[in-house]
PDB file of C-alpha atoms in Angstrom:
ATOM      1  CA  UNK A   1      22.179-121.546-184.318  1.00 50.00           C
ATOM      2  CA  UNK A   2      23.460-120.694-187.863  1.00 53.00           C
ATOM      3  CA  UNK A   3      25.005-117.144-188.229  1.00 53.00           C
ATOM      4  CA  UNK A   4      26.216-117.406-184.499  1.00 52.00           C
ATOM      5  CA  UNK A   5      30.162-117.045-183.745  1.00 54.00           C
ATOM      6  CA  UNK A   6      31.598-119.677-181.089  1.00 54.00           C
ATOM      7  CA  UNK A   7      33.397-118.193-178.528  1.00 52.00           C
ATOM      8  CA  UNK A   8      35.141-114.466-178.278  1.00 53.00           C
ATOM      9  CA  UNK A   9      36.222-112.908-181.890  1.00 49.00           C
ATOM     10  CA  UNK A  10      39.963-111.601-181.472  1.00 51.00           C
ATOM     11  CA  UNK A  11      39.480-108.106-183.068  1.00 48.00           C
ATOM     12  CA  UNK A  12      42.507-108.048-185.735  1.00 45.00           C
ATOM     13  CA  UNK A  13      45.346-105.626-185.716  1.00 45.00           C
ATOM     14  CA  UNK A  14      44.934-102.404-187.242  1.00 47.00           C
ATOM     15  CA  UNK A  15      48.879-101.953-187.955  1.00 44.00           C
ATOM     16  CA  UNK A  16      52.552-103.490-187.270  1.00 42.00           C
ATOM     17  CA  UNK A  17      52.905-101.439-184.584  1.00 45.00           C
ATOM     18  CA  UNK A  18      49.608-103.214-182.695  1.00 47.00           C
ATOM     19  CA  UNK A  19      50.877-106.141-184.227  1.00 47.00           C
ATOM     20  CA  UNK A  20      54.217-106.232-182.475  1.00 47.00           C
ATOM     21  CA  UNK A  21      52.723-104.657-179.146  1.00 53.00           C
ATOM     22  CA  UNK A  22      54.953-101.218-179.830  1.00 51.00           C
ATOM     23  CA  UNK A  23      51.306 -99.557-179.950  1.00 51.00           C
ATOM     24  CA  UNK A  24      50.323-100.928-176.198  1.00 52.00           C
ATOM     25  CA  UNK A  25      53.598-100.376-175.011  1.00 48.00           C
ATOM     26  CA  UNK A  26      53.817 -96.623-176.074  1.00 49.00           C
ATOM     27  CA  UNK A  27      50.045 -96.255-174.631  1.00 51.00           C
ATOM     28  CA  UNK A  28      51.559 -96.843-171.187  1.00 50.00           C
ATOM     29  CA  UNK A  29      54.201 -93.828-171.562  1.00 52.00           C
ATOM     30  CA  UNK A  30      50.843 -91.886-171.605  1.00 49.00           C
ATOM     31  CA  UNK A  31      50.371 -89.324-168.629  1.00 48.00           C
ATOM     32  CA  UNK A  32      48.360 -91.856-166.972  1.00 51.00           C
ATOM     33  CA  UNK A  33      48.823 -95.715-166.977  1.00 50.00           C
ATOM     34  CA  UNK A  34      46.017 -96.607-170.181  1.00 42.00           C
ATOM     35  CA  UNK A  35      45.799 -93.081-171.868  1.00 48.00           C
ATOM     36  CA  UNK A  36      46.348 -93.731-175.375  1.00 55.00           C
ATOM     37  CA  UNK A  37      49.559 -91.970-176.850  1.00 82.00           C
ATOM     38  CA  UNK A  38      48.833 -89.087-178.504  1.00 88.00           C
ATOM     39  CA  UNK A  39      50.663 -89.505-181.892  1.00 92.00           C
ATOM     40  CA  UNK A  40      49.513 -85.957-182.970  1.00 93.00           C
ATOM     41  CA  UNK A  41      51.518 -84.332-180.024  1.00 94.00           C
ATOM     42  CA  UNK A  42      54.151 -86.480-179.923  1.00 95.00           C
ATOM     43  CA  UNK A  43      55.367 -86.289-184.275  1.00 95.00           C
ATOM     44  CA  UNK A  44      54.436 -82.613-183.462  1.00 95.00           C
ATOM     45  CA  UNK A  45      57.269 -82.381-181.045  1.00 96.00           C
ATOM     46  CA  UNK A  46      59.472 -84.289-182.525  1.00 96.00           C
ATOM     47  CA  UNK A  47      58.960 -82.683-185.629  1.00 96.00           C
ATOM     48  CA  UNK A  48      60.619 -79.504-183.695  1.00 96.00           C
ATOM     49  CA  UNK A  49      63.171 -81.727-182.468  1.00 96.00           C
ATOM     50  CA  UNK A  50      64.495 -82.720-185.815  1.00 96.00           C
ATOM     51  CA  UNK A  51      64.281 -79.066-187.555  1.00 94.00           C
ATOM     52  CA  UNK A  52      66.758 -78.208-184.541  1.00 94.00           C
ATOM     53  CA  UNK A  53      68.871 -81.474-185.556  1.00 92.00           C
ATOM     54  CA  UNK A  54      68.680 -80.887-189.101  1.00 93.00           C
ATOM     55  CA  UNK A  55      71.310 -77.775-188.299  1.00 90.00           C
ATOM     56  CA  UNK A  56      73.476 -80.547-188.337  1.00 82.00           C
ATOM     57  CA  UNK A  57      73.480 -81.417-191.619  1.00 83.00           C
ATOM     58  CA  UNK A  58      73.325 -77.500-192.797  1.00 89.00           C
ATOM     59  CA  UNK A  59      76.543 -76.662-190.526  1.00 86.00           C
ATOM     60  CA  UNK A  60      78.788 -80.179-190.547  1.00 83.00           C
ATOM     61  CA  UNK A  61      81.896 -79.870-188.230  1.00 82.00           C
ATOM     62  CA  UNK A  62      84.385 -80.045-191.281  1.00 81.00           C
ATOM     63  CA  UNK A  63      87.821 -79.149-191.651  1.00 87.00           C
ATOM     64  CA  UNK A  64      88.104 -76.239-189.126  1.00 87.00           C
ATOM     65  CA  UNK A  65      86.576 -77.859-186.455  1.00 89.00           C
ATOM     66  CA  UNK A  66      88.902 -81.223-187.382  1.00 89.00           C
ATOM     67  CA  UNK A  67      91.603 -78.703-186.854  1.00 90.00           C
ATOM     68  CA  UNK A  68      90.722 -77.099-183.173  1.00 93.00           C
ATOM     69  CA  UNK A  69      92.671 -78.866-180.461  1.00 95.00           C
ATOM     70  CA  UNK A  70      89.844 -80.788-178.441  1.00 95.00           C
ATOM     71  CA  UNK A  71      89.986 -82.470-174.930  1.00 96.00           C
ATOM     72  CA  UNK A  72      91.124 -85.958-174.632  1.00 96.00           C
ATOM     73  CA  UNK A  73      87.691 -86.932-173.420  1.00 95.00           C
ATOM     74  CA  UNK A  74      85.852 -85.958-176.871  1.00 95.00           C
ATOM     75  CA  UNK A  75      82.777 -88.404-177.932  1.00 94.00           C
ATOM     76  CA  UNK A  76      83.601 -90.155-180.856  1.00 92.00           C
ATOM     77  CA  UNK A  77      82.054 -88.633-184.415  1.00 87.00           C
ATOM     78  CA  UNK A  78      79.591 -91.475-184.446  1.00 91.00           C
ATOM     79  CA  UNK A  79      78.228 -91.192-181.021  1.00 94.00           C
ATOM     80  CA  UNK A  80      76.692 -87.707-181.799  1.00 91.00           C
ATOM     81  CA  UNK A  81      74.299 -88.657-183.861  1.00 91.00           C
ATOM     82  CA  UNK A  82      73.305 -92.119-181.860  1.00 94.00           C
ATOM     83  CA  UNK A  83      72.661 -89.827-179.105  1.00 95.00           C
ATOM     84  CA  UNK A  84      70.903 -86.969-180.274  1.00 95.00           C
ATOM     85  CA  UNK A  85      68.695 -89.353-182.017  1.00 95.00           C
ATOM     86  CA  UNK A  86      67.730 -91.327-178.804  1.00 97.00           C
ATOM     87  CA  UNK A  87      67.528 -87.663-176.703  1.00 97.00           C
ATOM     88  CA  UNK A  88      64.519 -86.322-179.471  1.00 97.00           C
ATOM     89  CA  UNK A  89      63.031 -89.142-178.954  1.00 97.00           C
ATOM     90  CA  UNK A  90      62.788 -89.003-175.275  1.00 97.00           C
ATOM     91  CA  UNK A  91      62.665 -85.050-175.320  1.00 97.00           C
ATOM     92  CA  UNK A  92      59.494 -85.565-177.708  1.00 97.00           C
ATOM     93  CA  UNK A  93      57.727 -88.389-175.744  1.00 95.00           C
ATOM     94  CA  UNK A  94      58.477 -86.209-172.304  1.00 96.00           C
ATOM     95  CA  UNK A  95      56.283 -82.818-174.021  1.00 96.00           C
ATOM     96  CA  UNK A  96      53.862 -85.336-175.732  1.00 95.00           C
ATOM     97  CA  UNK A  97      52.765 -86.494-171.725  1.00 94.00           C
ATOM     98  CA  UNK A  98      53.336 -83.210-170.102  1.00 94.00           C
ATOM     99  CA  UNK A  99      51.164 -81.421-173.044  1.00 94.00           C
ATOM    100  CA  UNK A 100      48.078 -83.753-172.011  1.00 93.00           C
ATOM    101  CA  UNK A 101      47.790 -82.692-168.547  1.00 92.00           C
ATOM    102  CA  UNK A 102      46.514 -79.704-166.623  1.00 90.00           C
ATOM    103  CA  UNK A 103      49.051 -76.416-166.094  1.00 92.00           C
ATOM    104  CA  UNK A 104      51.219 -77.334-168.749  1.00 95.00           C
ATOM    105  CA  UNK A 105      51.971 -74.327-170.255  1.00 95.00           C
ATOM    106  CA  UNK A 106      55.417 -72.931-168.253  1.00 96.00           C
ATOM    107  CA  UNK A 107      56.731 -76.615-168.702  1.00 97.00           C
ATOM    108  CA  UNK A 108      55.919 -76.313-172.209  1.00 97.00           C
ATOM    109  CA  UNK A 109      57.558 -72.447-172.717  1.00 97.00           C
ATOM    110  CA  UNK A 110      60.503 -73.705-171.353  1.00 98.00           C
ATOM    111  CA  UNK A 111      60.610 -76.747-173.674  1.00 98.00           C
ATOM    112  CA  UNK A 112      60.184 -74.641-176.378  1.00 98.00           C
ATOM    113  CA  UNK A 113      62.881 -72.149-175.307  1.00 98.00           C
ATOM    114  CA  UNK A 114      65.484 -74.826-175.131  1.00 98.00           C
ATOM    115  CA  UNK A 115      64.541 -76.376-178.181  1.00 98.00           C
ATOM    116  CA  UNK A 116      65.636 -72.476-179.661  1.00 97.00           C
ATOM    117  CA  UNK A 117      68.817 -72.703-178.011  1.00 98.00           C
ATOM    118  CA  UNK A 118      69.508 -75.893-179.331  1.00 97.00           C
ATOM    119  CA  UNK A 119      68.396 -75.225-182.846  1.00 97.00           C
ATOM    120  CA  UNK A 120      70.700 -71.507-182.178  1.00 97.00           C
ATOM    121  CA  UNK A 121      73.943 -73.432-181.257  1.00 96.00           C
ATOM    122  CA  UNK A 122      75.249 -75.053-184.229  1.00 95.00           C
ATOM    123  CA  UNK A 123      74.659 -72.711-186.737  1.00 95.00           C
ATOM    124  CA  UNK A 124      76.568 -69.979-184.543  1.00 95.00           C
ATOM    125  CA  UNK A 125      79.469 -72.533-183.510  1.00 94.00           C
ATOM    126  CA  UNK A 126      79.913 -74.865-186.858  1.00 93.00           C
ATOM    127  CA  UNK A 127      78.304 -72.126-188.922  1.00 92.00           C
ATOM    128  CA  UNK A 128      80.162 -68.768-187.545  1.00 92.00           C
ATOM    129  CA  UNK A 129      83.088 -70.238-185.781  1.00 92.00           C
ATOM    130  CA  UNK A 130      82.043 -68.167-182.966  1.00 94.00           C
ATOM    131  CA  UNK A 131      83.253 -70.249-179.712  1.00 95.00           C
ATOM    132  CA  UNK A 132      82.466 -67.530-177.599  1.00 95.00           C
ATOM    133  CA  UNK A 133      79.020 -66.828-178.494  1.00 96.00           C
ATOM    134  CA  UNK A 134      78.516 -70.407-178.675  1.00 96.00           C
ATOM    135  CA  UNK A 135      79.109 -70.274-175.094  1.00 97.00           C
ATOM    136  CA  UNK A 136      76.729 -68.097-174.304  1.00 97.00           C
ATOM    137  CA  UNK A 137      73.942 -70.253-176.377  1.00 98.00           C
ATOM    138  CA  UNK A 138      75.076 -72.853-174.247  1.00 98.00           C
ATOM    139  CA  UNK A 139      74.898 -71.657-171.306  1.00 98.00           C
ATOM    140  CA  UNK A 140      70.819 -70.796-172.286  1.00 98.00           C
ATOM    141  CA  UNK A 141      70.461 -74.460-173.635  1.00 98.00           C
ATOM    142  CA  UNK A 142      71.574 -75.970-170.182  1.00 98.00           C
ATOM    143  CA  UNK A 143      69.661 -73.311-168.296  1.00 98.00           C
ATOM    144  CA  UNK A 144      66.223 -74.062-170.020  1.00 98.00           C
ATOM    145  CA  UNK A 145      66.497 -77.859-170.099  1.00 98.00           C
ATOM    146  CA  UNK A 146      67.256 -77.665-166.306  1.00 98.00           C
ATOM    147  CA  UNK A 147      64.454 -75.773-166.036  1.00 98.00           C
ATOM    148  CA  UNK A 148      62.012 -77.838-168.935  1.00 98.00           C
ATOM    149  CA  UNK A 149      63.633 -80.564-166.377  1.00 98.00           C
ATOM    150  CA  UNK A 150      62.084 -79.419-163.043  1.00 98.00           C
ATOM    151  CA  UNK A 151      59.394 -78.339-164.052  1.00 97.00           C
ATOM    152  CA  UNK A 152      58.517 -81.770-166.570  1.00 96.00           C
ATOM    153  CA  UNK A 153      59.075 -83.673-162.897  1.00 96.00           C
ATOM    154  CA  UNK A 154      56.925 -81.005-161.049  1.00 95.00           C
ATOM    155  CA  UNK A 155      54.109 -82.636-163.507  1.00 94.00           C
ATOM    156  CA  UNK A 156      55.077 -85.641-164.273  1.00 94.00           C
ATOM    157  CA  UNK A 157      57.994 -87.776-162.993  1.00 94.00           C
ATOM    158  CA  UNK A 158      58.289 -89.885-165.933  1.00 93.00           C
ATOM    159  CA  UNK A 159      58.869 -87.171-167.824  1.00 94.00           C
ATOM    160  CA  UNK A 160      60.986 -85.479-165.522  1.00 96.00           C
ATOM    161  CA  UNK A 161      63.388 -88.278-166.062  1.00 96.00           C
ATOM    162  CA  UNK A 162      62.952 -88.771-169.760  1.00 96.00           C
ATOM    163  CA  UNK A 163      65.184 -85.146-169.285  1.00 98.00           C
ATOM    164  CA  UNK A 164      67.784 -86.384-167.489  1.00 98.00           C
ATOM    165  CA  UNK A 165      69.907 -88.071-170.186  1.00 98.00           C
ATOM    166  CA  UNK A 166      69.328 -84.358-172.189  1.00 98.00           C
ATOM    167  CA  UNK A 167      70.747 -82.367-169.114  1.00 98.00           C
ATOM    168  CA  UNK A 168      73.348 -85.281-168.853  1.00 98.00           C
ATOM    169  CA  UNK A 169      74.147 -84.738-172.349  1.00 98.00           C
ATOM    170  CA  UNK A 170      74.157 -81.047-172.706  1.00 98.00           C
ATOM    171  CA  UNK A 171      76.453 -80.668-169.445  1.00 98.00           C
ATOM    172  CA  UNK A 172      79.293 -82.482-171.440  1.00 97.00           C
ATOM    173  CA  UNK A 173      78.577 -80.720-174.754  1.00 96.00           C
ATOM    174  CA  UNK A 174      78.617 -77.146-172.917  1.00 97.00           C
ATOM    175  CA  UNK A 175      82.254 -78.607-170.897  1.00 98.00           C
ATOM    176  CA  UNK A 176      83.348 -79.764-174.366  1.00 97.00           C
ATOM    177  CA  UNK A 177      82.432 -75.949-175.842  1.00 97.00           C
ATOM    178  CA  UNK A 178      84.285 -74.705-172.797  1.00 97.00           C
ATOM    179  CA  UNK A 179      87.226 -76.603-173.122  1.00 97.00           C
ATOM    180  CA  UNK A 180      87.496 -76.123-177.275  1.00 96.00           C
ATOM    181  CA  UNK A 181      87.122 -72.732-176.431  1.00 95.00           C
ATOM    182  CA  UNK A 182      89.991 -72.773-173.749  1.00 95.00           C
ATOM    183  CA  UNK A 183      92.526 -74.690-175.793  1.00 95.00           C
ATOM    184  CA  UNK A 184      91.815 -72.638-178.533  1.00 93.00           C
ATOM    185  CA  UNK A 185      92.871 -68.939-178.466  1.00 88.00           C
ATOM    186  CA  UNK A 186      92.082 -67.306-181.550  1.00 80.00           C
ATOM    187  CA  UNK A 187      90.685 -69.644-183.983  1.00 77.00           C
ATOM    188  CA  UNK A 188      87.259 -67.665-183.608  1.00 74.00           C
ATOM    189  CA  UNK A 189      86.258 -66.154-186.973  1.00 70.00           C
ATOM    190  CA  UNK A 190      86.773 -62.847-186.369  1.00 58.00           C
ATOM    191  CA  UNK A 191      83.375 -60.572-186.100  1.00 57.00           C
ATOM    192  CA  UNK A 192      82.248 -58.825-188.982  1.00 57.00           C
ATOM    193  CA  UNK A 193      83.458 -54.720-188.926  1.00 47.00           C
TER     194      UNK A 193
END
């Protein structure tokens, strides 16, 4: 029969990420096994994630902090980046599949609270020198991703676990603030009279 195709067509990529399967791999991270990832959601969140890590870059460590006496169990300088890179990623993809379900929105409040105290805590410790207050930040950060933690696994497990490395991560940064803070007696900036 002219005109008539032999056999199944293979529809064609759309993109490289179909291409190299990143695109049906990331549609299984959706809140059920075959929802299609929801890219709006996800750059939405991450979006948030990197205006908090872009403090970084507006506050860098520099000389005074070079100069604090620090634990002998310190991260290297390079590994800060690697990891908060990896942790925005997961902290994103986590709110992208607890945003698509039912009863989201206490999971999501707390998300977004410890995405403040995140984006709060280097501006006030790199920024203001102010170990103390610092402290206190952290001690909000670790609260609300414990709770965005519990609460992500009271939804979905996946996503409760995508937290883990975060609470992981912000237990040794608030031991680290601790211990800076400890080992160095007045080399706060003193508060403005």
């Amino acid at each position: 029969m002219p005109g008539a195709i032999a056999g199944p067509v293979e529809p064609r990529p759309r993109n490289f990420l179909c291409t190299c399967g990143i695109s049906t791999y990331l549609s299984e991270l959706g809140p059920r096994r075959g929802l299609p990832m929801d890219w709006t959601l996800f750059l939405t969140f991450l979006a948030a994630c990197t205006a908090a890590g872009a403090t970084g870059a507006m506050f860098e460590p520099g000389e005074w902090y070079r100069s604090l006496v620090k634990p002998w169990w310190t991260p290297p300088n390079w590994l800060f980046p690697v990891a908060w890179t990896t942790l925005y990623i997961l902290m994103s993809l986590a709110a992208m599949r607890v945003a698509q379900l039912p009863d989201a929105g206490p999971a999501l409040s707390f998300w977004g609270a410890q995405i403040a105290f995140n984006t709060l805590w280097t501006p006030v410790f790199f920024g203001l020198y102010r170990l103390k207050a610092a402290m206190v930040v952290m001690v909000g950060l670790w609260t609300f991703v414990a709770l965005t933690l519990l609460a992500f696994w009271g939804l979905d497990r996946v996503a409760g676990l995508m937290m883990v490395p975060y609470l992981v991560w912000v237990t040794v940064a608030g031991a680290l603030n601790w211990s800076v803070l400890r080992l160095n007696p007045g080399k706060e900036r003193p508060a403005r009279a």
